[in-house]
């Protein structure tokens, strides 16, 4: 018995079920809240490189600058910037859930900020960023979603299983499903048991047809918030997934290219 099957039998069994049906368990990796080079960002990029797993990095445009651009240019791994809101400031009333793109301000104001954020991303990264919007706190009002295509976005990424492949005309949606962090007090790593439960649950729902089987399973991390437990689990998880022959990690640009999302993958063989 491999270490994977012994240590994480439920995940191993779920992936084995994909293999038995001749199916591929497609996954992708998104990390949020990038602003500047930090030791945590270096560790994240290093893990992506060492594990050979592509990384989509959600950048806060109002707070990012040339040092982040230079660091990503030096990365010896696929590290694709996308837009994480504008300034990542909650506009919700005090005491309410945090929202940056809710109905708390005029729609025109929200859209103008999105446009400024996109212009900032283009000024920083040129053609090296992908016009995908990642809403702060994974929350966005439907009336904002409906206008994303008119602002030039090709994709939207929030959380939980998507309702449909396209959130708006021309705007392909691929969400994250497995956030490894716990955000209530005390903030920290969710724990191996709960993180694996989220991962297995969405994989099982896809395999059974209870969730969109075409939506790849999204792993969500927040490098600036990681404690040591989160880093250790993430490294162990990527290692385990890389060893299973049913797992494919999708290249970052292909995640938001509908025709390629099922085909442009990194094939993994059993270790």
PDB file of N, CA, C and O in Angstrom, residues 225-269:
ATOM      1  N   UNK A 225      -1.802  34.543   4.667  1.00  0.00           N
ATOM      2  CA  UNK A 225      -2.496  34.116   5.888  1.00  0.00           C
ATOM      3  C   UNK A 225      -2.058  32.745   6.379  1.00  0.00           C
ATOM      4  O   UNK A 225      -2.490  32.315   7.450  1.00  0.00           O
ATOM      5  N   UNK A 226      -1.199  32.063   5.641  1.00  0.00           N
ATOM      6  CA  UNK A 226      -0.851  30.689   5.997  1.00  0.00           C
ATOM      7  C   UNK A 226      -0.050  30.610   7.290  1.00  0.00           C
ATOM      8  O   UNK A 226       0.897  31.377   7.502  1.00  0.00           O
ATOM      9  N   UNK A 227      -0.433  29.677   8.126  1.00  0.00           N
ATOM     10  CA  UNK A 227       0.425  29.276   9.229  1.00  0.00           C
ATOM     11  C   UNK A 227       1.197  28.035   8.776  1.00  0.00           C
ATOM     12  O   UNK A 227       1.031  27.548   7.657  1.00  0.00           O
ATOM     13  N   UNK A 228       2.039  27.524   9.651  1.00  0.00           N
ATOM     14  CA  UNK A 228       2.888  26.401   9.243  1.00  0.00           C
ATOM     15  C   UNK A 228       2.070  25.166   8.902  1.00  0.00           C
ATOM     16  O   UNK A 228       2.409  24.407   7.984  1.00  0.00           O
ATOM     17  N   UNK A 229       0.953  24.972   9.601  1.00  0.00           N
ATOM     18  CA  UNK A 229       0.099  23.837   9.299  1.00  0.00           C
ATOM     19  C   UNK A 229      -0.453  23.894   7.888  1.00  0.00           C
ATOM     20  O   UNK A 229      -0.551  22.873   7.194  1.00  0.00           O
ATOM     21  N   UNK A 230      -0.825  25.090   7.445  1.00  0.00           N
ATOM     22  CA  UNK A 230      -1.347  25.253   6.087  1.00  0.00           C
ATOM     23  C   UNK A 230      -0.274  24.949   5.047  1.00  0.00           C
ATOM     24  O   UNK A 230      -0.530  24.267   4.049  1.00  0.00           O
ATOM     25  N   UNK A 231       0.931  25.457   5.274  1.00  0.00           N
ATOM     26  CA  UNK A 231       2.014  25.192   4.328  1.00  0.00           C
ATOM     27  C   UNK A 231       2.326  23.705   4.249  1.00  0.00           C
ATOM     28  O   UNK A 231       2.516  23.161   3.146  1.00  0.00           O
ATOM     29  N   UNK A 232       2.396  23.049   5.383  1.00  0.00           N
ATOM     30  CA  UNK A 232       2.742  21.625   5.390  1.00  0.00           C
ATOM     31  C   UNK A 232       1.662  20.802   4.693  1.00  0.00           C
ATOM     32  O   UNK A 232       1.963  19.892   3.907  1.00  0.00           O
ATOM     33  N   UNK A 233       0.397  21.107   4.986  1.00  0.00           N
ATOM     34  CA  UNK A 233      -0.684  20.369   4.348  1.00  0.00           C
ATOM     35  C   UNK A 233      -0.665  20.583   2.839  1.00  0.00           C
ATOM     36  O   UNK A 233      -0.832  19.626   2.065  1.00  0.00           O
ATOM     37  N   UNK A 234      -0.481  21.823   2.406  1.00  0.00           N
ATOM     38  CA  UNK A 234      -0.494  22.129   0.984  1.00  0.00           C
ATOM     39  C   UNK A 234       0.595  21.344   0.252  1.00  0.00           C
ATOM     40  O   UNK A 234       0.345  20.753  -0.810  1.00  0.00           O
ATOM     41  N   UNK A 235       1.777  21.306   0.820  1.00  0.00           N
ATOM     42  CA  UNK A 235       2.873  20.573   0.191  1.00  0.00           C
ATOM     43  C   UNK A 235       2.561  19.076   0.131  1.00  0.00           C
ATOM     44  O   UNK A 235       2.772  18.416  -0.897  1.00  0.00           O
ATOM     45  N   UNK A 236       2.024  18.538   1.218  1.00  0.00           N
ATOM     46  CA  UNK A 236       1.678  17.114   1.243  1.00  0.00           C
ATOM     47  C   UNK A 236       0.560  16.797   0.249  1.00  0.00           C
ATOM     48  O   UNK A 236       0.590  15.763  -0.423  1.00  0.00           O
ATOM     49  N   UNK A 237      -0.424  17.699   0.160  1.00  0.00           N
ATOM     50  CA  UNK A 237      -1.540  17.463  -0.746  1.00  0.00           C
ATOM     51  C   UNK A 237      -1.082  17.467  -2.200  1.00  0.00           C
ATOM     52  O   UNK A 237      -1.454  16.571  -2.981  1.00  0.00           O
ATOM     53  N   UNK A 238      -0.293  18.467  -2.583  1.00  0.00           N
ATOM     54  CA  UNK A 238       0.179  18.523  -3.962  1.00  0.00           C
ATOM     55  C   UNK A 238       1.024  17.303  -4.299  1.00  0.00           C
ATOM     56  O   UNK A 238       0.923  16.738  -5.396  1.00  0.00           O
ATOM     57  N   UNK A 239       1.850  16.875  -3.357  1.00  0.00           N
ATOM     58  CA  UNK A 239       2.655  15.672  -3.575  1.00  0.00           C
ATOM     59  C   UNK A 239       1.772  14.458  -3.794  1.00  0.00           C
ATOM     60  O   UNK A 239       1.985  13.659  -4.721  1.00  0.00           O
ATOM     61  N   UNK A 240       0.762  14.301  -2.950  1.00  0.00           N
ATOM     62  CA  UNK A 240      -0.138  13.153  -3.054  1.00  0.00           C
ATOM     63  C   UNK A 240      -0.904  13.178  -4.376  1.00  0.00           C
ATOM     64  O   UNK A 240      -1.031  12.152  -5.062  1.00  0.00           O
ATOM     65  N   UNK A 241      -1.430  14.344  -4.744  1.00  0.00           N
ATOM     66  CA  UNK A 241      -2.194  14.438  -5.986  1.00  0.00           C
ATOM     67  C   UNK A 241      -1.317  14.156  -7.195  1.00  0.00           C
ATOM     68  O   UNK A 241      -1.744  13.499  -8.160  1.00  0.00           O
ATOM     69  N   UNK A 242      -0.086  14.624  -7.166  1.00  0.00           N
ATOM     70  CA  UNK A 242       0.827  14.380  -8.281  1.00  0.00           C
ATOM     71  C   UNK A 242       1.135  12.905  -8.468  1.00  0.00           C
ATOM     72  O   UNK A 242       1.509  12.480  -9.563  1.00  0.00           O
ATOM     73  N   UNK A 243       0.989  12.131  -7.418  1.00  0.00           N
ATOM     74  CA  UNK A 243       1.312  10.709  -7.497  1.00  0.00           C
ATOM     75  C   UNK A 243       0.168   9.860  -8.039  1.00  0.00           C
ATOM     76  O   UNK A 243       0.380   8.695  -8.373  1.00  0.00           O
ATOM     77  N   UNK A 244      -1.025  10.432  -8.105  1.00  0.00           N
ATOM     78  CA  UNK A 244      -2.162   9.602  -8.517  1.00  0.00           C
ATOM     79  C   UNK A 244      -2.381   9.717 -10.022  1.00  0.00           C
ATOM     80  O   UNK A 244      -2.470  10.818 -10.565  1.00  0.00           O
ATOM     81  N   UNK A 245      -2.515   8.588 -10.718  1.00  0.00           N
ATOM     82  CA  UNK A 245      -2.617   8.630 -12.186  1.00  0.00           C
ATOM     83  C   UNK A 245      -3.915   9.219 -12.704  1.00  0.00           C
ATOM     84  O   UNK A 245      -4.010   9.520 -13.901  1.00  0.00           O
ATOM     85  N   UNK A 246      -4.937   9.423 -11.860  1.00  0.00           N
ATOM     86  CA  UNK A 246      -6.204   9.982 -12.333  1.00  0.00           C
ATOM     87  C   UNK A 246      -6.223  11.499 -12.297  1.00  0.00           C
ATOM     88  O   UNK A 246      -7.174  12.117 -12.769  1.00  0.00           O
ATOM     89  N   UNK A 247      -5.181  12.134 -11.754  1.00  0.00           N
ATOM     90  CA  UNK A 247      -5.186  13.583 -11.523  1.00  0.00           C
ATOM     91  C   UNK A 247      -4.494  14.338 -12.652  1.00  0.00           C
ATOM     92  O   UNK A 247      -3.387  13.978 -13.071  1.00  0.00           O
ATOM     93  N   UNK A 248      -5.141  15.384 -13.133  1.00  0.00           N
ATOM     94  CA  UNK A 248      -4.547  16.322 -14.084  1.00  0.00           C
ATOM     95  C   UNK A 248      -4.651  17.726 -13.504  1.00  0.00           C
ATOM     96  O   UNK A 248      -5.746  18.148 -13.111  1.00  0.00           O
ATOM     97  N   UNK A 249      -3.550  18.456 -13.444  1.00  0.00           N
ATOM     98  CA  UNK A 249      -3.578  19.872 -13.117  1.00  0.00           C
ATOM     99  C   UNK A 249      -3.641  20.668 -14.422  1.00  0.00           C
ATOM    100  O   UNK A 249      -2.850  20.444 -15.331  1.00  0.00           O
ATOM    101  N   UNK A 250      -4.574  21.597 -14.495  1.00  0.00           N
ATOM    102  CA  UNK A 250      -4.798  22.351 -15.725  1.00  0.00           C
ATOM    103  C   UNK A 250      -3.907  23.588 -15.746  1.00  0.00           C
ATOM    104  O   UNK A 250      -3.761  24.289 -14.742  1.00  0.00           O
ATOM    105  N   UNK A 251      -3.342  23.872 -16.905  1.00  0.00           N
ATOM    106  CA  UNK A 251      -2.578  25.103 -17.077  1.00  0.00           C
ATOM    107  C   UNK A 251      -3.476  26.310 -16.830  1.00  0.00           C
ATOM    108  O   UNK A 251      -4.668  26.304 -17.159  1.00  0.00           O
ATOM    109  N   UNK A 252      -2.922  27.351 -16.249  1.00  0.00           N
ATOM    110  CA  UNK A 252      -3.725  28.462 -15.754  1.00  0.00           C
ATOM    111  C   UNK A 252      -4.565  29.128 -16.835  1.00  0.00           C
ATOM    112  O   UNK A 252      -5.749  29.400 -16.629  1.00  0.00           O
ATOM    113  N   UNK A 253      -3.994  29.425 -17.990  1.00  0.00           N
ATOM    114  CA  UNK A 253      -4.782  30.069 -19.039  1.00  0.00           C
ATOM    115  C   UNK A 253      -5.883  29.158 -19.554  1.00  0.00           C
ATOM    116  O   UNK A 253      -6.968  29.619 -19.927  1.00  0.00           O
ATOM    117  N   UNK A 254      -5.629  27.863 -19.580  1.00  0.00           N
ATOM    118  CA  UNK A 254      -6.627  26.924 -20.089  1.00  0.00           C
ATOM    119  C   UNK A 254      -7.829  26.797 -19.172  1.00  0.00           C
ATOM    120  O   UNK A 254      -8.902  26.385 -19.617  1.00  0.00           O
ATOM    121  N   UNK A 255      -7.664  27.142 -17.897  1.00  0.00           N
ATOM    122  CA  UNK A 255      -8.806  27.084 -16.980  1.00  0.00           C
ATOM    123  C   UNK A 255      -9.943  27.937 -17.505  1.00  0.00           C
ATOM    124  O   UNK A 255     -11.123  27.563 -17.400  1.00  0.00           O
ATOM    125  N   UNK A 256      -9.625  29.083 -18.095  1.00  0.00           N
ATOM    126  CA  UNK A 256     -10.649  30.013 -18.573  1.00  0.00           C
ATOM    127  C   UNK A 256     -10.737  30.044 -20.099  1.00  0.00           C
ATOM    128  O   UNK A 256     -11.156  31.035 -20.683  1.00  0.00           O
ATOM    129  N   UNK A 257     -10.360  28.929 -20.721  1.00  0.00           N
ATOM    130  CA  UNK A 257     -10.539  28.732 -22.152  1.00  0.00           C
ATOM    131  C   UNK A 257     -11.447  27.528 -22.320  1.00  0.00           C
ATOM    132  O   UNK A 257     -10.993  26.388 -22.234  1.00  0.00           O
ATOM    133  N   UNK A 258     -12.732  27.738 -22.521  1.00  0.00           N
ATOM    134  CA  UNK A 258     -13.680  26.623 -22.504  1.00  0.00           C
ATOM    135  C   UNK A 258     -13.311  25.458 -23.393  1.00  0.00           C
ATOM    136  O   UNK A 258     -13.440  24.299 -22.998  1.00  0.00           O
ATOM    137  N   UNK A 259     -12.793  25.721 -24.577  1.00  0.00           N
ATOM    138  CA  UNK A 259     -12.487  24.628 -25.492  1.00  0.00           C
ATOM    139  C   UNK A 259     -11.290  23.809 -25.045  1.00  0.00           C
ATOM    140  O   UNK A 259     -11.120  22.673 -25.459  1.00  0.00           O
ATOM    141  N   UNK A 260     -10.452  24.410 -24.218  1.00  0.00           N
ATOM    142  CA  UNK A 260      -9.234  23.722 -23.797  1.00  0.00           C
ATOM    143  C   UNK A 260      -9.284  23.215 -22.366  1.00  0.00           C
ATOM    144  O   UNK A 260      -8.408  22.474 -21.941  1.00  0.00           O
ATOM    145  N   UNK A 261     -10.288  23.596 -21.601  1.00  0.00           N
ATOM    146  CA  UNK A 261     -10.273  23.330 -20.167  1.00  0.00           C
ATOM    147  C   UNK A 261     -10.206  21.850 -19.841  1.00  0.00           C
ATOM    148  O   UNK A 261      -9.718  21.472 -18.787  1.00  0.00           O
ATOM    149  N   UNK A 262     -10.684  21.003 -20.742  1.00  0.00           N
ATOM    150  CA  UNK A 262     -10.652  19.581 -20.476  1.00  0.00           C
ATOM    151  C   UNK A 262      -9.436  18.900 -21.098  1.00  0.00           C
ATOM    152  O   UNK A 262      -9.164  17.748 -20.794  1.00  0.00           O
ATOM    153  N   UNK A 263      -8.718  19.590 -21.974  1.00  0.00           N
ATOM    154  CA  UNK A 263      -7.675  18.914 -22.745  1.00  0.00           C
ATOM    155  C   UNK A 263      -6.263  19.387 -22.469  1.00  0.00           C
ATOM    156  O   UNK A 263      -5.328  18.598 -22.518  1.00  0.00           O
ATOM    157  N   UNK A 264      -6.061  20.689 -22.170  1.00  0.00           N
ATOM    158  CA  UNK A 264      -4.712  21.196 -21.967  1.00  0.00           C
ATOM    159  C   UNK A 264      -4.336  21.014 -20.512  1.00  0.00           C
ATOM    160  O   UNK A 264      -4.577  21.856 -19.670  1.00  0.00           O
ATOM    161  N   UNK A 265      -3.753  19.909 -20.214  1.00  0.00           N
ATOM    162  CA  UNK A 265      -3.474  19.545 -18.840  1.00  0.00           C
ATOM    163  C   UNK A 265      -2.055  19.053 -18.698  1.00  0.00           C
ATOM    164  O   UNK A 265      -1.367  18.733 -19.683  1.00  0.00           O
ATOM    165  N   UNK A 266      -1.611  18.978 -17.476  1.00  0.00           N
ATOM    166  CA  UNK A 266      -0.336  18.347 -17.168  1.00  0.00           C
ATOM    167  C   UNK A 266      -0.648  16.922 -16.748  1.00  0.00           C
ATOM    168  O   UNK A 266      -1.309  16.698 -15.727  1.00  0.00           O
ATOM    169  N   UNK A 267      -0.208  15.973 -17.516  1.00  0.00           N
ATOM    170  CA  UNK A 267      -0.482  14.569 -17.195  1.00  0.00           C
ATOM    171  C   UNK A 267       0.419  14.114 -16.070  1.00  0.00           C
ATOM    172  O   UNK A 267       1.612  14.397 -16.041  1.00  0.00           O
ATOM    173  N   UNK A 268      -0.186  13.354 -15.162  1.00  0.00           N
ATOM    174  CA  UNK A 268       0.572  12.850 -14.026  1.00  0.00           C
ATOM    175  C   UNK A 268       0.609  11.337 -14.093  1.00  0.00           C
ATOM    176  O   UNK A 268      -0.405  10.678 -14.350  1.00  0.00           O
ATOM    177  N   UNK A 269       1.769  10.772 -13.841  1.00  0.00           N
ATOM    178  CA  UNK A 269       1.864   9.326 -13.743  1.00  0.00           C
ATOM    179  C   UNK A 269       2.026   8.914 -12.292  1.00  0.00           C
ATOM    180  O   UNK A 269       2.402   9.716 -11.439  1.00  0.00           O
TER     181      UNK A 269
END
